[in-house]
PDB file of C-alpha atoms in Angstrom:
ATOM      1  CA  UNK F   1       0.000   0.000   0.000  1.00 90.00           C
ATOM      2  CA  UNK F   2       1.596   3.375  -1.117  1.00 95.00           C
ATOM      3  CA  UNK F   3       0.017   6.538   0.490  1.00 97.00           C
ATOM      4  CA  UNK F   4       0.174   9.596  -1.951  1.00 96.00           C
ATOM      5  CA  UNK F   5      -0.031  13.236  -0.131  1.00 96.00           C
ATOM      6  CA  UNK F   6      -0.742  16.105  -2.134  1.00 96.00           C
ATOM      7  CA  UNK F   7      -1.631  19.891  -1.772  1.00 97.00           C
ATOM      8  CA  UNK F   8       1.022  21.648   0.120  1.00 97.00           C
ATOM      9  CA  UNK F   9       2.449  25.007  -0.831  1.00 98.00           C
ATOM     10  CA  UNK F  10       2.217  28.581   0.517  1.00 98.00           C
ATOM     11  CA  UNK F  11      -0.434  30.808   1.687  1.00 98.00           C
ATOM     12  CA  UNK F  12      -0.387  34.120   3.576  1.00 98.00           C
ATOM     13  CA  UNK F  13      -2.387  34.223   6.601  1.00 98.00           C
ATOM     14  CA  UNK F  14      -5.895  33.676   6.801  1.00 98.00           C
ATOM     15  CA  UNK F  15      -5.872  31.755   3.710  1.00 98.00           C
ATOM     16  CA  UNK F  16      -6.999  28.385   2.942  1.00 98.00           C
ATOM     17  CA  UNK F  17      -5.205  24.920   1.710  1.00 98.00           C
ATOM     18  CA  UNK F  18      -6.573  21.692   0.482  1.00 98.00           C
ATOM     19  CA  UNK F  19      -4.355  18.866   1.201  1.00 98.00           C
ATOM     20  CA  UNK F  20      -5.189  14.913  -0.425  1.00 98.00           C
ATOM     21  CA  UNK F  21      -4.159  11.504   0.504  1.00 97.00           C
ATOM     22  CA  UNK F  22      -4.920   8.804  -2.023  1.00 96.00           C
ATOM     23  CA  UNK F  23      -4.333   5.305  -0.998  1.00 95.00           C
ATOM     24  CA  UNK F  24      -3.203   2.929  -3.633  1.00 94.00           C
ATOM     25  CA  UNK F  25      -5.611  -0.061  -2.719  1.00 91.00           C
ATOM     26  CA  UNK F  26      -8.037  -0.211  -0.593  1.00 92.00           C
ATOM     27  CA  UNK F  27      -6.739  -1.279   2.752  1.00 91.00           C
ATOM     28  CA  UNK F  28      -7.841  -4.033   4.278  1.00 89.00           C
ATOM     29  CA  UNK F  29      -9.320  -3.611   8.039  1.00 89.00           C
ATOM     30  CA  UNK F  30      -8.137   0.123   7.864  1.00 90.00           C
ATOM     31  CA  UNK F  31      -9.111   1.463  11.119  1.00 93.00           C
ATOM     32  CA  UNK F  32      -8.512   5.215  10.129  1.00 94.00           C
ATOM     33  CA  UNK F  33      -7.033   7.633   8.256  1.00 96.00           C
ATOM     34  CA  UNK F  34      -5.585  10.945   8.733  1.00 97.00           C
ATOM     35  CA  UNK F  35      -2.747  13.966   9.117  1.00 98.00           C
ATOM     36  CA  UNK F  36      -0.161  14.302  11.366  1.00 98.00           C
ATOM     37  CA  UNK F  37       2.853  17.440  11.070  1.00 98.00           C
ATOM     38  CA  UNK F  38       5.918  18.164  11.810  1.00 98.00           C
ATOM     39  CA  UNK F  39       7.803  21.669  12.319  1.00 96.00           C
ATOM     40  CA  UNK F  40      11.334  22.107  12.255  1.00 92.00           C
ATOM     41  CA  UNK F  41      12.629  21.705  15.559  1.00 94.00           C
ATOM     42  CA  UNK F  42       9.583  20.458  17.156  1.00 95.00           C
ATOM     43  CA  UNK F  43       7.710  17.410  17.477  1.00 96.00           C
ATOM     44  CA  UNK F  44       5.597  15.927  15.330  1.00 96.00           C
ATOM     45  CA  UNK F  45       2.038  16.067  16.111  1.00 97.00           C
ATOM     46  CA  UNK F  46      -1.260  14.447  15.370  1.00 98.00           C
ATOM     47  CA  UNK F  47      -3.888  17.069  13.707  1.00 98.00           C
ATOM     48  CA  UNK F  48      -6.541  15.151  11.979  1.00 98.00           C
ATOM     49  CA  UNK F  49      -8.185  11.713  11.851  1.00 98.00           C
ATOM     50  CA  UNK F  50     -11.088  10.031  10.187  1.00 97.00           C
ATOM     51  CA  UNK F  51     -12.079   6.902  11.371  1.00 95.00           C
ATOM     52  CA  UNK F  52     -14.081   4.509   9.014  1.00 92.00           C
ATOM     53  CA  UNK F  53     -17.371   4.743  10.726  1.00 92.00           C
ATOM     54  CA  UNK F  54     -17.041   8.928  10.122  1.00 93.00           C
ATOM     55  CA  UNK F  55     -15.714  10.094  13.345  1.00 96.00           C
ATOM     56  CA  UNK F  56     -13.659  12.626  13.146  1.00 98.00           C
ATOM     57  CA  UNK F  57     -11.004  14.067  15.747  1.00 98.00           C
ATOM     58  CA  UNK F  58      -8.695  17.183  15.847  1.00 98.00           C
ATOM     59  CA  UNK F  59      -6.250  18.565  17.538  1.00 98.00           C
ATOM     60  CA  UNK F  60      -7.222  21.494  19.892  1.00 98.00           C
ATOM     61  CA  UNK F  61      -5.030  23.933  17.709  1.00 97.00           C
ATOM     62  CA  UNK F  62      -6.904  23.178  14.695  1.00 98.00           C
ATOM     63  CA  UNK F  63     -10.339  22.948  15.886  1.00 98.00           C
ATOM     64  CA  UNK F  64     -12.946  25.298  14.032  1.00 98.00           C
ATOM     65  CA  UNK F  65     -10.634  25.887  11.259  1.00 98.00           C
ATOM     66  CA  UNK F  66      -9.205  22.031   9.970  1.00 98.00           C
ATOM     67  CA  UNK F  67     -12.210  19.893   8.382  1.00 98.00           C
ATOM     68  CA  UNK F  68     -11.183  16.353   7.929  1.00 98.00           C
ATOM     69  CA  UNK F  69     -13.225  14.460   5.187  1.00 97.00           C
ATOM     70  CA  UNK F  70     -12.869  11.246   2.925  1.00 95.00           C
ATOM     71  CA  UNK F  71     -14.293   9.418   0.094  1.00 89.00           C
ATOM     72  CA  UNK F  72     -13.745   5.363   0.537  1.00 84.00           C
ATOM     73  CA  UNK F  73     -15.003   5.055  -3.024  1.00 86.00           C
ATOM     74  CA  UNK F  74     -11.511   6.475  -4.086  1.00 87.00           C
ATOM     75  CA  UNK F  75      -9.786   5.303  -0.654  1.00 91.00           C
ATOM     76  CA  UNK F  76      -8.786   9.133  -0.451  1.00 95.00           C
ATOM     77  CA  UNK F  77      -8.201  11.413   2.955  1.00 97.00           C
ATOM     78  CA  UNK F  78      -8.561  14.762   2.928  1.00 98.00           C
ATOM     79  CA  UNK F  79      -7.368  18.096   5.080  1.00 98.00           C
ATOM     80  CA  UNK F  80      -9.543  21.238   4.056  1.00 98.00           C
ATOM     81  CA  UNK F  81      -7.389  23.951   5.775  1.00 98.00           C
ATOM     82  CA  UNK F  82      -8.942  27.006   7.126  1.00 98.00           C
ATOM     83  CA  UNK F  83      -7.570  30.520   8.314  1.00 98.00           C
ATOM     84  CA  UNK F  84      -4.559  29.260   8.162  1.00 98.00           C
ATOM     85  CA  UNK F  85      -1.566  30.639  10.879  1.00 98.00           C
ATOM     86  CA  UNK F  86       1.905  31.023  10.788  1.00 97.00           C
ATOM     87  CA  UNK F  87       2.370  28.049  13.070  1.00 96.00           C
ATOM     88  CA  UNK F  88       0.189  25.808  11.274  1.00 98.00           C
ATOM     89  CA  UNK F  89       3.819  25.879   8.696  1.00 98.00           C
ATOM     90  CA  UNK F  90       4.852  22.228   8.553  1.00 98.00           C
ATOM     91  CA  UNK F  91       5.452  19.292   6.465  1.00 98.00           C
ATOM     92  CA  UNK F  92       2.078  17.634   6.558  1.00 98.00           C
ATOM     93  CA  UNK F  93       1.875  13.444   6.287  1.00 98.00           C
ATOM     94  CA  UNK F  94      -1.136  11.536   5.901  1.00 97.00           C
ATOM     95  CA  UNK F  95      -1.017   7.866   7.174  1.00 96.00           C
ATOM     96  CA  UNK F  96      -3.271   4.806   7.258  1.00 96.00           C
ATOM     97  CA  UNK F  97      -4.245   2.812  10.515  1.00 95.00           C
ATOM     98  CA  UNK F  98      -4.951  -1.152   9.594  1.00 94.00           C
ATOM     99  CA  UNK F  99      -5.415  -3.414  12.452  1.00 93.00           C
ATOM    100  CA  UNK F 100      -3.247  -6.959  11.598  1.00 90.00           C
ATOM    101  CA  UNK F 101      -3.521 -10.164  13.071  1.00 88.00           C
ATOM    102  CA  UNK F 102      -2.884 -10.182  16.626  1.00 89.00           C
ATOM    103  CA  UNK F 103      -4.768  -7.270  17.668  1.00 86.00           C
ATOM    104  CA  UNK F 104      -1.704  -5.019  16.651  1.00 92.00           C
ATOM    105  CA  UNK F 105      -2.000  -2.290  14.024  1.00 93.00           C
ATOM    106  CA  UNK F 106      -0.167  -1.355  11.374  1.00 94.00           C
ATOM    107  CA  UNK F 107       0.868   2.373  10.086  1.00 95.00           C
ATOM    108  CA  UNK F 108       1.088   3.178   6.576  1.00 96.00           C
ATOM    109  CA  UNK F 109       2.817   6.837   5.942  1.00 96.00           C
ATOM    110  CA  UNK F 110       2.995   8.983   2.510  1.00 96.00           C
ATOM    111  CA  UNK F 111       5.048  11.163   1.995  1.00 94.00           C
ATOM    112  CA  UNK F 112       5.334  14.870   3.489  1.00 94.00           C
ATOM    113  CA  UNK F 113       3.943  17.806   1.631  1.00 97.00           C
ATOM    114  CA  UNK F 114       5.344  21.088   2.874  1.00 98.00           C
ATOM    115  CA  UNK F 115       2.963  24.060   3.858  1.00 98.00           C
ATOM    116  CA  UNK F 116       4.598  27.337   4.460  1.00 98.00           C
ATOM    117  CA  UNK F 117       2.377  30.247   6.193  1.00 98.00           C
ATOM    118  CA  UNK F 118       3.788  33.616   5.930  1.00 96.00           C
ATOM    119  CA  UNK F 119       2.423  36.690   7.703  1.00 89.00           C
TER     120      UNK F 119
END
């Protein structure tokens, strides 16, 4: 399964970004989907997920403006980003929760697509 991230570039403040995640199959027992980001010099951080029964989740610094959303039919994830802030400037990677046998999961990653904010 390849995970192919999409959308990132550069906005001023208070504008909006679209960010995609196509899977390459559909994955089997996928649990969820979503975004995490990193910043240089800073951790990387969880900031959107989309579970396969619709439930979405956020991180507390992207609530109100960050709508998660997906279409199965095209095993796609994506990050409609709102009002966007100089600290929301990361590299953005979408990854793929399966559970495998076991009861353990596996983590699928794409690859990072920069966003740059400037103010």
């Amino acid at each position: 399964v390849q995970l192919q991230a999409s959308g990132g570039g550069s906005v001023q403040t208070g504008g909006s970004l679209r960010l995609s995640c196509a899977a390459s199959m559909k994955i089997p027992a996928r649990n969820a989907m979503g975004w995490w980001r990193q910043a240089p010099g800073k951790q990387r951080e969880l900031v959107a997920t989309l579970t396969t029964s619709g439930t979405a989740n956020y991180a507390d610094s992207v609530k109100g403006r960050f709508i998660i959303s997906g279409d199965n039919s095209k095993n796609t994830v994506y990050l409609q980003m709102n009002n966007l802030k100089p600290e929301d400037a990361a590299v953005y990677y979408c990854y793929a929760e399966a559970q495998i046998a076991g009861g353990l999961v596996n983590n699928y990653w794409g690859q990072g697509t920069l966003v740059t904010v400037s103010s």
